Amino acid sequence: MKANKSQIKPGKIFIICGPSGSGKTTLLAGLIKGKKIGKLLVKSRSITTRPRRTGERDKFEYFFVTEPEFKRLLKAKKILEWTRYLGYYYGTPKGPLESKLRSGRNIGLCLDLKGARILKKLYPDNTVTVFVLPPSLDVLKSRIENRCSRTNKKEIARRINLARRELLAASQFDYCVLNQNLRVALGKLKDIFLREINT
Ligand code: 5GP
């Protein structure tokens, strides 16, 4: 028998948070790549005004927009939550997230602390928050340095400073996962996801 719309159990919002360089994006991508979990979890693509990094494609990693376009979407209430992170805007598109949730799909997002707090408040019953911890501040620093253009010393310093502050919020999350070894961290994340979607 086909499920009536009102009988569909809303999906879970699975938020992965952590400082720049903690590996959260790689972990979410790894989770979705998995044969079993790939069928159970879809990624929410954010909108951002940040310039594209080498290798990033529009509509894949993000929807890259101009600042006036971002502000237009905000005014039109098409963005569910947003943040300004190191001078750039980032936001979660409202329509796609709400329709996926209603149809019972589980959604994965990589957000900053503000975004995680807002979604947890908006959807307290079906939001699961995970904080990814780097093995040490030194490892985090070198990951950030490798990611940002070497010449962009200012951005590197700002990301490292922000990371120090973000790490203090780890205890507010439902789960913490240490990303010392990617394979181990991914295994832990898979266990958390499967346990949560079955509750
Ligand atoms: P990055 O520039 O490294 O891709 O992202 C910077 C920060 O913005 C990361 O912490 C990332 O998780 C966060 N972020 C990306 N998209 C969104 C979004 O839609 N909303 C919020 N609140 N944070 C986001």
PDB file of C-alpha atoms and ligand atoms in Angstrom:
ATOM      1  CA  MET A   1       0.000   0.000   0.000  1.00  0.00           C
ATOM      2  CA  LYS A   2       1.266   3.466  -0.848  1.00  0.00           C
ATOM      3  CA  ALA A   3       2.050   5.630   2.220  1.00  0.00           C
ATOM      4  CA  ASN A   4      -0.217   8.576   2.775  1.00  0.00           C
ATOM      5  CA  LYS A   5       1.787  11.859   2.848  1.00  0.00           C
ATOM      6  CA  SER A   6       0.930  12.503   6.489  1.00  0.00           C
ATOM      7  CA  GLN A   7       2.156   8.985   7.399  1.00  0.00           C
ATOM      8  CA  ILE A   8       5.657   9.577   6.073  1.00  0.00           C
ATOM      9  CA  LYS A   9       8.114   9.864   8.929  1.00  0.00           C
ATOM     10  CA  PRO A  10      10.162  13.050   8.398  1.00  0.00           C
ATOM     11  CA  GLY A  11      13.797  12.453   7.558  1.00  0.00           C
ATOM     12  CA  LYS A  12      16.711  13.231   9.860  1.00  0.00           C
ATOM     13  CA  ILE A  13      18.944  16.267   9.548  1.00  0.00           C
ATOM     14  CA  PHE A  14      22.484  15.118  10.016  1.00  0.00           C
ATOM     15  CA  ILE A  15      24.769  18.099  10.672  1.00  0.00           C
ATOM     16  CA  ILE A  16      28.523  17.793  10.601  1.00  0.00           C
ATOM     17  CA  CYS A  17      30.396  20.663  12.148  1.00  0.00           C
ATOM     18  CA  GLY A  18      33.997  21.338  13.032  1.00  0.00           C
ATOM     19  CA  PRO A  19      36.746  23.840  12.399  1.00  0.00           C
ATOM     20  CA  SER A  20      38.173  24.501   8.982  1.00  0.00           C
ATOM     21  CA  GLY A  21      40.551  21.638   8.202  1.00  0.00           C
ATOM     22  CA  SER A  22      38.888  19.155  10.564  1.00  0.00           C
ATOM     23  CA  GLY A  23      37.879  17.024   7.578  1.00  0.00           C
ATOM     24  CA  LYS A  24      34.101  17.391   7.930  1.00  0.00           C
ATOM     25  CA  THR A  25      33.445  17.859   4.211  1.00  0.00           C
ATOM     26  CA  THR A  26      35.549  14.817   3.306  1.00  0.00           C
ATOM     27  CA  LEU A  27      33.750  12.786   5.969  1.00  0.00           C
ATOM     28  CA  LEU A  28      30.278  13.750   4.744  1.00  0.00           C
ATOM     29  CA  ALA A  29      31.327  12.988   1.154  1.00  0.00           C
ATOM     30  CA  GLY A  30      32.709   9.609   2.296  1.00  0.00           C
ATOM     31  CA  LEU A  31      29.485   8.811   4.105  1.00  0.00           C
ATOM     32  CA  ILE A  32      27.365   9.563   1.051  1.00  0.00           C
ATOM     33  CA  LYS A  33      29.719   7.591  -1.209  1.00  0.00           C
ATOM     34  CA  GLY A  34      29.078   4.426   0.809  1.00  0.00           C
ATOM     35  CA  LYS A  35      26.894   1.843  -0.983  1.00  0.00           C
ATOM     36  CA  LYS A  36      24.398   1.437   1.830  1.00  0.00           C
ATOM     37  CA  ILE A  37      24.377   4.967   3.254  1.00  0.00           C
ATOM     38  CA  GLY A  38      24.465   6.580  -0.199  1.00  0.00           C
ATOM     39  CA  LYS A  39      20.899   5.360  -0.667  1.00  0.00           C
ATOM     40  CA  LEU A  40      19.789   6.743   2.684  1.00  0.00           C
ATOM     41  CA  LEU A  41      21.406  10.178   2.816  1.00  0.00           C
ATOM     42  CA  VAL A  42      21.393  13.179   0.479  1.00  0.00           C
ATOM     43  CA  LYS A  43      23.593  16.236   0.754  1.00  0.00           C
ATOM     44  CA  SER A  44      22.131  19.703   1.070  1.00  0.00           C
ATOM     45  CA  ARG A  45      24.063  22.086  -1.140  1.00  0.00           C
ATOM     46  CA  SER A  46      24.647  25.529   0.349  1.00  0.00           C
ATOM     47  CA  ILE A  47      24.708  28.884  -1.368  1.00  0.00           C
ATOM     48  CA  THR A  48      27.821  31.001  -0.886  1.00  0.00           C
ATOM     49  CA  THR A  49      29.436  34.260  -1.955  1.00  0.00           C
ATOM     50  CA  ARG A  50      32.924  32.836  -1.284  1.00  0.00           C
ATOM     51  CA  PRO A  51      35.108  32.586  -4.392  1.00  0.00           C
ATOM     52  CA  ARG A  52      35.549  29.097  -5.796  1.00  0.00           C
ATOM     53  CA  ARG A  53      38.684  27.193  -4.813  1.00  0.00           C
ATOM     54  CA  THR A  54      40.645  25.311  -7.423  1.00  0.00           C
ATOM     55  CA  GLY A  55      38.689  22.223  -8.422  1.00  0.00           C
ATOM     56  CA  GLU A  56      35.353  23.428  -7.047  1.00  0.00           C
ATOM     57  CA  ARG A  57      32.412  23.505  -9.475  1.00  0.00           C
ATOM     58  CA  ASP A  58      29.259  25.578  -9.320  1.00  0.00           C
ATOM     59  CA  LYS A  59      26.209  23.534  -8.179  1.00  0.00           C
ATOM     60  CA  PHE A  60      28.438  20.711  -6.892  1.00  0.00           C
ATOM     61  CA  GLU A  61      30.341  21.857  -3.822  1.00  0.00           C
ATOM     62  CA  TYR A  62      28.198  25.013  -3.523  1.00  0.00           C
ATOM     63  CA  PHE A  63      25.898  27.269  -5.491  1.00  0.00           C
ATOM     64  CA  PHE A  64      28.300  30.154  -5.993  1.00  0.00           C
ATOM     65  CA  VAL A  65      26.474  33.500  -6.153  1.00  0.00           C
ATOM     66  CA  THR A  66      27.259  37.194  -5.917  1.00  0.00           C
ATOM     67  CA  GLU A  67      26.549  39.137  -2.730  1.00  0.00           C
ATOM     68  CA  PRO A  68      23.567  41.026  -4.244  1.00  0.00           C
ATOM     69  CA  GLU A  69      22.085  37.697  -5.391  1.00  0.00           C
ATOM     70  CA  PHE A  70      22.554  36.192  -1.923  1.00  0.00           C
ATOM     71  CA  LYS A  71      20.834  39.207  -0.362  1.00  0.00           C
ATOM     72  CA  ARG A  72      17.983  38.937  -2.862  1.00  0.00           C
ATOM     73  CA  LEU A  73      17.445  35.269  -1.913  1.00  0.00           C
ATOM     74  CA  LEU A  74      17.518  36.181   1.775  1.00  0.00           C
ATOM     75  CA  LYS A  75      14.931  38.909   1.280  1.00  0.00           C
ATOM     76  CA  ALA A  76      12.748  36.497  -0.687  1.00  0.00           C
ATOM     77  CA  LYS A  77      12.959  34.101   2.329  1.00  0.00           C
ATOM     78  CA  LYS A  78      14.508  31.369   0.207  1.00  0.00           C
ATOM     79  CA  ILE A  79      17.301  30.778   2.725  1.00  0.00           C
ATOM     80  CA  LEU A  80      16.497  28.826   5.873  1.00  0.00           C
ATOM     81  CA  GLU A  81      19.572  29.773   7.860  1.00  0.00           C
ATOM     82  CA  TRP A  82      22.697  31.694   6.993  1.00  0.00           C
ATOM     83  CA  THR A  83      25.977  32.868   8.362  1.00  0.00           C
ATOM     84  CA  ARG A  84      28.770  35.261   7.558  1.00  0.00           C
ATOM     85  CA  TYR A  85      32.013  33.370   7.805  1.00  0.00           C
ATOM     86  CA  LEU A  86      35.275  35.273   7.391  1.00  0.00           C
ATOM     87  CA  GLY A  87      33.578  37.934   5.285  1.00  0.00           C
ATOM     88  CA  TYR A  88      31.552  35.654   2.985  1.00  0.00           C
ATOM     89  CA  TYR A  89      27.918  34.620   3.157  1.00  0.00           C
ATOM     90  CA  TYR A  90      26.816  30.986   3.334  1.00  0.00           C
ATOM     91  CA  GLY A  91      23.222  29.772   3.522  1.00  0.00           C
ATOM     92  CA  THR A  92      21.010  26.690   3.369  1.00  0.00           C
ATOM     93  CA  PRO A  93      18.369  26.817   0.608  1.00  0.00           C
ATOM     94  CA  LYS A  94      14.963  26.452   2.258  1.00  0.00           C
ATOM     95  CA  GLY A  95      12.760  24.788  -0.399  1.00  0.00           C
ATOM     96  CA  PRO A  96      14.930  21.745  -1.203  1.00  0.00           C
ATOM     97  CA  LEU A  97      15.619  20.972   2.468  1.00  0.00           C
ATOM     98  CA  GLU A  98      11.971  21.183   3.488  1.00  0.00           C
ATOM     99  CA  SER A  99      10.708  19.069   0.609  1.00  0.00           C
ATOM    100  CA  LYS A 100      13.367  16.377   1.160  1.00  0.00           C
ATOM    101  CA  LEU A 101      12.500  16.267   4.859  1.00  0.00           C
ATOM    102  CA  ARG A 102       8.792  15.974   4.184  1.00  0.00           C
ATOM    103  CA  SER A 103       9.358  13.108   1.805  1.00  0.00           C
ATOM    104  CA  GLY A 104      11.195  11.241   4.549  1.00  0.00           C
ATOM    105  CA  ARG A 105      14.725  11.651   3.184  1.00  0.00           C
ATOM    106  CA  ASN A 106      17.716  12.058   5.476  1.00  0.00           C
ATOM    107  CA  ILE A 107      19.817  15.132   4.770  1.00  0.00           C
ATOM    108  CA  GLY A 108      23.507  15.708   5.447  1.00  0.00           C
ATOM    109  CA  LEU A 109      24.930  19.202   5.895  1.00  0.00           C
ATOM    110  CA  CYS A 110      28.305  20.711   6.761  1.00  0.00           C
ATOM    111  CA  LEU A 111      27.617  23.894   8.702  1.00  0.00           C
ATOM    112  CA  ASP A 112      29.322  26.337  11.023  1.00  0.00           C
ATOM    113  CA  LEU A 113      28.317  26.555  14.702  1.00  0.00           C
ATOM    114  CA  LYS A 114      25.633  29.144  14.088  1.00  0.00           C
ATOM    115  CA  GLY A 115      23.942  27.050  11.402  1.00  0.00           C
ATOM    116  CA  ALA A 116      24.059  23.909  13.558  1.00  0.00           C
ATOM    117  CA  ARG A 117      22.450  25.741  16.484  1.00  0.00           C
ATOM    118  CA  ILE A 118      19.691  27.258  14.335  1.00  0.00           C
ATOM    119  CA  LEU A 119      18.698  23.985  12.652  1.00  0.00           C
ATOM    120  CA  LYS A 120      18.737  22.139  15.986  1.00  0.00           C
ATOM    121  CA  LYS A 121      16.359  24.784  17.329  1.00  0.00           C
ATOM    122  CA  LEU A 122      14.107  24.667  14.262  1.00  0.00           C
ATOM    123  CA  TYR A 123      13.971  20.849  14.089  1.00  0.00           C
ATOM    124  CA  PRO A 124      14.857  19.621  17.590  1.00  0.00           C
ATOM    125  CA  ASP A 125      13.315  16.169  17.147  1.00  0.00           C
ATOM    126  CA  ASN A 126      15.050  15.149  13.972  1.00  0.00           C
ATOM    127  CA  THR A 127      18.382  16.953  14.011  1.00  0.00           C
ATOM    128  CA  VAL A 128      21.570  15.114  14.939  1.00  0.00           C
ATOM    129  CA  THR A 129      24.732  17.154  15.419  1.00  0.00           C
ATOM    130  CA  VAL A 130      28.259  15.794  15.134  1.00  0.00           C
ATOM    131  CA  PHE A 131      31.439  17.742  15.882  1.00  0.00           C
ATOM    132  CA  VAL A 132      34.615  16.628  14.117  1.00  0.00           C
ATOM    133  CA  LEU A 133      37.767  17.086  16.174  1.00  0.00           C
ATOM    134  CA  PRO A 134      41.213  17.343  14.595  1.00  0.00           C
ATOM    135  CA  PRO A 135      43.987  15.292  16.272  1.00  0.00           C
ATOM    136  CA  SER A 136      45.813  18.467  17.338  1.00  0.00           C
ATOM    137  CA  LEU A 137      46.015  22.180  16.669  1.00  0.00           C
ATOM    138  CA  ASP A 138      49.316  21.676  14.810  1.00  0.00           C
ATOM    139  CA  VAL A 139      47.733  19.168  12.417  1.00  0.00           C
ATOM    140  CA  LEU A 140      44.819  21.542  11.910  1.00  0.00           C
ATOM    141  CA  LYS A 141      47.183  24.420  11.137  1.00  0.00           C
ATOM    142  CA  SER A 142      49.028  22.457   8.485  1.00  0.00           C
ATOM    143  CA  ARG A 143      45.747  21.249   6.907  1.00  0.00           C
ATOM    144  CA  ILE A 144      44.513  24.866   6.712  1.00  0.00           C
ATOM    145  CA  GLU A 145      47.839  26.035   5.259  1.00  0.00           C
ATOM    146  CA  ASN A 146      47.696  23.341   2.596  1.00  0.00           C
ATOM    147  CA  ARG A 147      44.151  24.171   1.644  1.00  0.00           C
ATOM    148  CA  CYS A 148      44.398  27.967   1.374  1.00  0.00           C
ATOM    149  CA  SER A 149      46.562  29.616  -1.206  1.00  0.00           C
ATOM    150  CA  ARG A 150      50.041  30.023   0.299  1.00  0.00           C
ATOM    151  CA  THR A 151      49.948  33.743  -0.414  1.00  0.00           C
ATOM    152  CA  ASN A 152      46.745  34.232   1.514  1.00  0.00           C
ATOM    153  CA  LYS A 153      48.392  34.491   4.932  1.00  0.00           C
ATOM    154  CA  LYS A 154      45.571  36.642   6.288  1.00  0.00           C
ATOM    155  CA  GLU A 155      42.899  34.032   5.536  1.00  0.00           C
ATOM    156  CA  ILE A 156      45.074  31.280   7.036  1.00  0.00           C
ATOM    157  CA  ALA A 157      45.509  33.250  10.276  1.00  0.00           C
ATOM    158  CA  ARG A 158      41.784  34.039  10.482  1.00  0.00           C
ATOM    159  CA  ARG A 159      40.771  30.406   9.924  1.00  0.00           C
ATOM    160  CA  ILE A 160      43.221  29.224  12.598  1.00  0.00           C
ATOM    161  CA  ASN A 161      41.971  31.801  15.130  1.00  0.00           C
ATOM    162  CA  LEU A 162      38.363  30.918  14.434  1.00  0.00           C
ATOM    163  CA  ALA A 163      39.166  27.189  14.694  1.00  0.00           C
ATOM    164  CA  ARG A 164      40.562  27.748  18.220  1.00  0.00           C
ATOM    165  CA  ARG A 165      37.264  29.326  19.286  1.00  0.00           C
ATOM    166  CA  GLU A 166      35.115  26.735  17.496  1.00  0.00           C
ATOM    167  CA  LEU A 167      36.850  23.862  19.279  1.00  0.00           C
ATOM    168  CA  LEU A 168      35.483  25.156  22.591  1.00  0.00           C
ATOM    169  CA  ALA A 169      31.935  24.392  21.417  1.00  0.00           C
ATOM    170  CA  ALA A 170      32.488  20.655  20.886  1.00  0.00           C
ATOM    171  CA  SER A 171      30.692  19.653  24.092  1.00  0.00           C
ATOM    172  CA  GLN A 172      27.416  21.200  22.880  1.00  0.00           C
ATOM    173  CA  PHE A 173      27.075  18.550  20.164  1.00  0.00           C
ATOM    174  CA  ASP A 174      25.237  15.243  20.252  1.00  0.00           C
ATOM    175  CA  TYR A 175      28.427  13.417  19.200  1.00  0.00           C
ATOM    176  CA  CYS A 176      32.138  14.157  18.782  1.00  0.00           C
ATOM    177  CA  VAL A 177      34.268  12.230  16.311  1.00  0.00           C
ATOM    178  CA  LEU A 178      38.052  12.420  16.385  1.00  0.00           C
ATOM    179  CA  ASN A 179      39.471  12.600  12.874  1.00  0.00           C
ATOM    180  CA  GLN A 180      42.983  11.275  13.381  1.00  0.00           C
ATOM    181  CA  ASN A 181      42.550   8.516  10.850  1.00  0.00           C
ATOM    182  CA  LEU A 182      39.988   9.142   8.111  1.00  0.00           C
ATOM    183  CA  ARG A 183      38.914   5.504   7.798  1.00  0.00           C
ATOM    184  CA  VAL A 184      38.338   5.124  11.535  1.00  0.00           C
ATOM    185  CA  ALA A 185      36.490   8.456  11.764  1.00  0.00           C
ATOM    186  CA  LEU A 186      34.290   7.485   8.812  1.00  0.00           C
ATOM    187  CA  GLY A 187      33.464   4.167  10.484  1.00  0.00           C
ATOM    188  CA  LYS A 188      32.377   5.995  13.647  1.00  0.00           C
ATOM    189  CA  LEU A 189      30.261   8.418  11.629  1.00  0.00           C
ATOM    190  CA  LYS A 190      28.581   5.520   9.802  1.00  0.00           C
ATOM    191  CA  ASP A 191      27.717   3.863  13.115  1.00  0.00           C
ATOM    192  CA  ILE A 192      26.231   7.091  14.459  1.00  0.00           C
ATOM    193  CA  PHE A 193      24.191   7.630  11.306  1.00  0.00           C
ATOM    194  CA  LEU A 194      22.784   4.099  11.185  1.00  0.00           C
ATOM    195  CA  ARG A 195      21.950   4.144  14.882  1.00  0.00           C
ATOM    196  CA  GLU A 196      20.200   7.517  14.604  1.00  0.00           C
ATOM    197  CA  ILE A 197      18.077   6.716  11.575  1.00  0.00           C
ATOM    198  CA  ASN A 198      16.831   3.616  13.307  1.00  0.00           C
ATOM    199  CA  THR A 199      15.617   5.454  16.418  1.00  0.00           C
TER     200      THR A 199
HETATM  201  P1  5GP B   1      34.383  26.756   3.525  1.00  0.00           P
HETATM  202  O1  5GP B   1      34.704  28.141   3.045  1.00  0.00           O
HETATM  203  O2  5GP B   1      35.555  26.132   4.231  1.00  0.00           O
HETATM  204  O3  5GP B   1      33.792  25.889   2.442  1.00  0.00           O
HETATM  205  O4  5GP B   1      33.227  26.897   4.620  1.00  0.00           O
HETATM  206  C1  5GP B   1      33.365  27.770   5.710  1.00  0.00           C
HETATM  207  C2  5GP B   1      32.406  27.388   6.824  1.00  0.00           C
HETATM  208  O5  5GP B   1      31.048  27.644   6.426  1.00  0.00           O
HETATM  209  C3  5GP B   1      32.446  25.912   7.188  1.00  0.00           C
HETATM  210  O6  5GP B   1      32.398  25.805   8.612  1.00  0.00           O
HETATM  211  C4  5GP B   1      31.211  25.369   6.559  1.00  0.00           C
HETATM  212  O7  5GP B   1      30.756  24.206   7.213  1.00  0.00           O
HETATM  213  C5  5GP B   1      30.254  26.529   6.767  1.00  0.00           C
HETATM  214  N1  5GP B   1      29.086  26.499   5.895  1.00  0.00           N
HETATM  215  C6  5GP B   1      29.000  26.067   4.619  1.00  0.00           C
HETATM  216  N2  5GP B   1      27.750  26.213   4.158  1.00  0.00           N
HETATM  217  C7  5GP B   1      27.022  26.727   5.178  1.00  0.00           C
HETATM  218  C8  5GP B   1      25.641  27.078   5.310  1.00  0.00           C
HETATM  219  O8  5GP B   1      24.809  26.948   4.419  1.00  0.00           O
HETATM  220  N3  5GP B   1      25.260  27.582   6.518  1.00  0.00           N
HETATM  221  C9  5GP B   1      26.134  27.731   7.555  1.00  0.00           C
HETATM  222  N4  5GP B   1      25.650  28.213   8.698  1.00  0.00           N
HETATM  223  N5  5GP B   1      27.428  27.416   7.462  1.00  0.00           N
HETATM  224  C10 5GP B   1      27.870  26.923   6.283  1.00  0.00           C
END
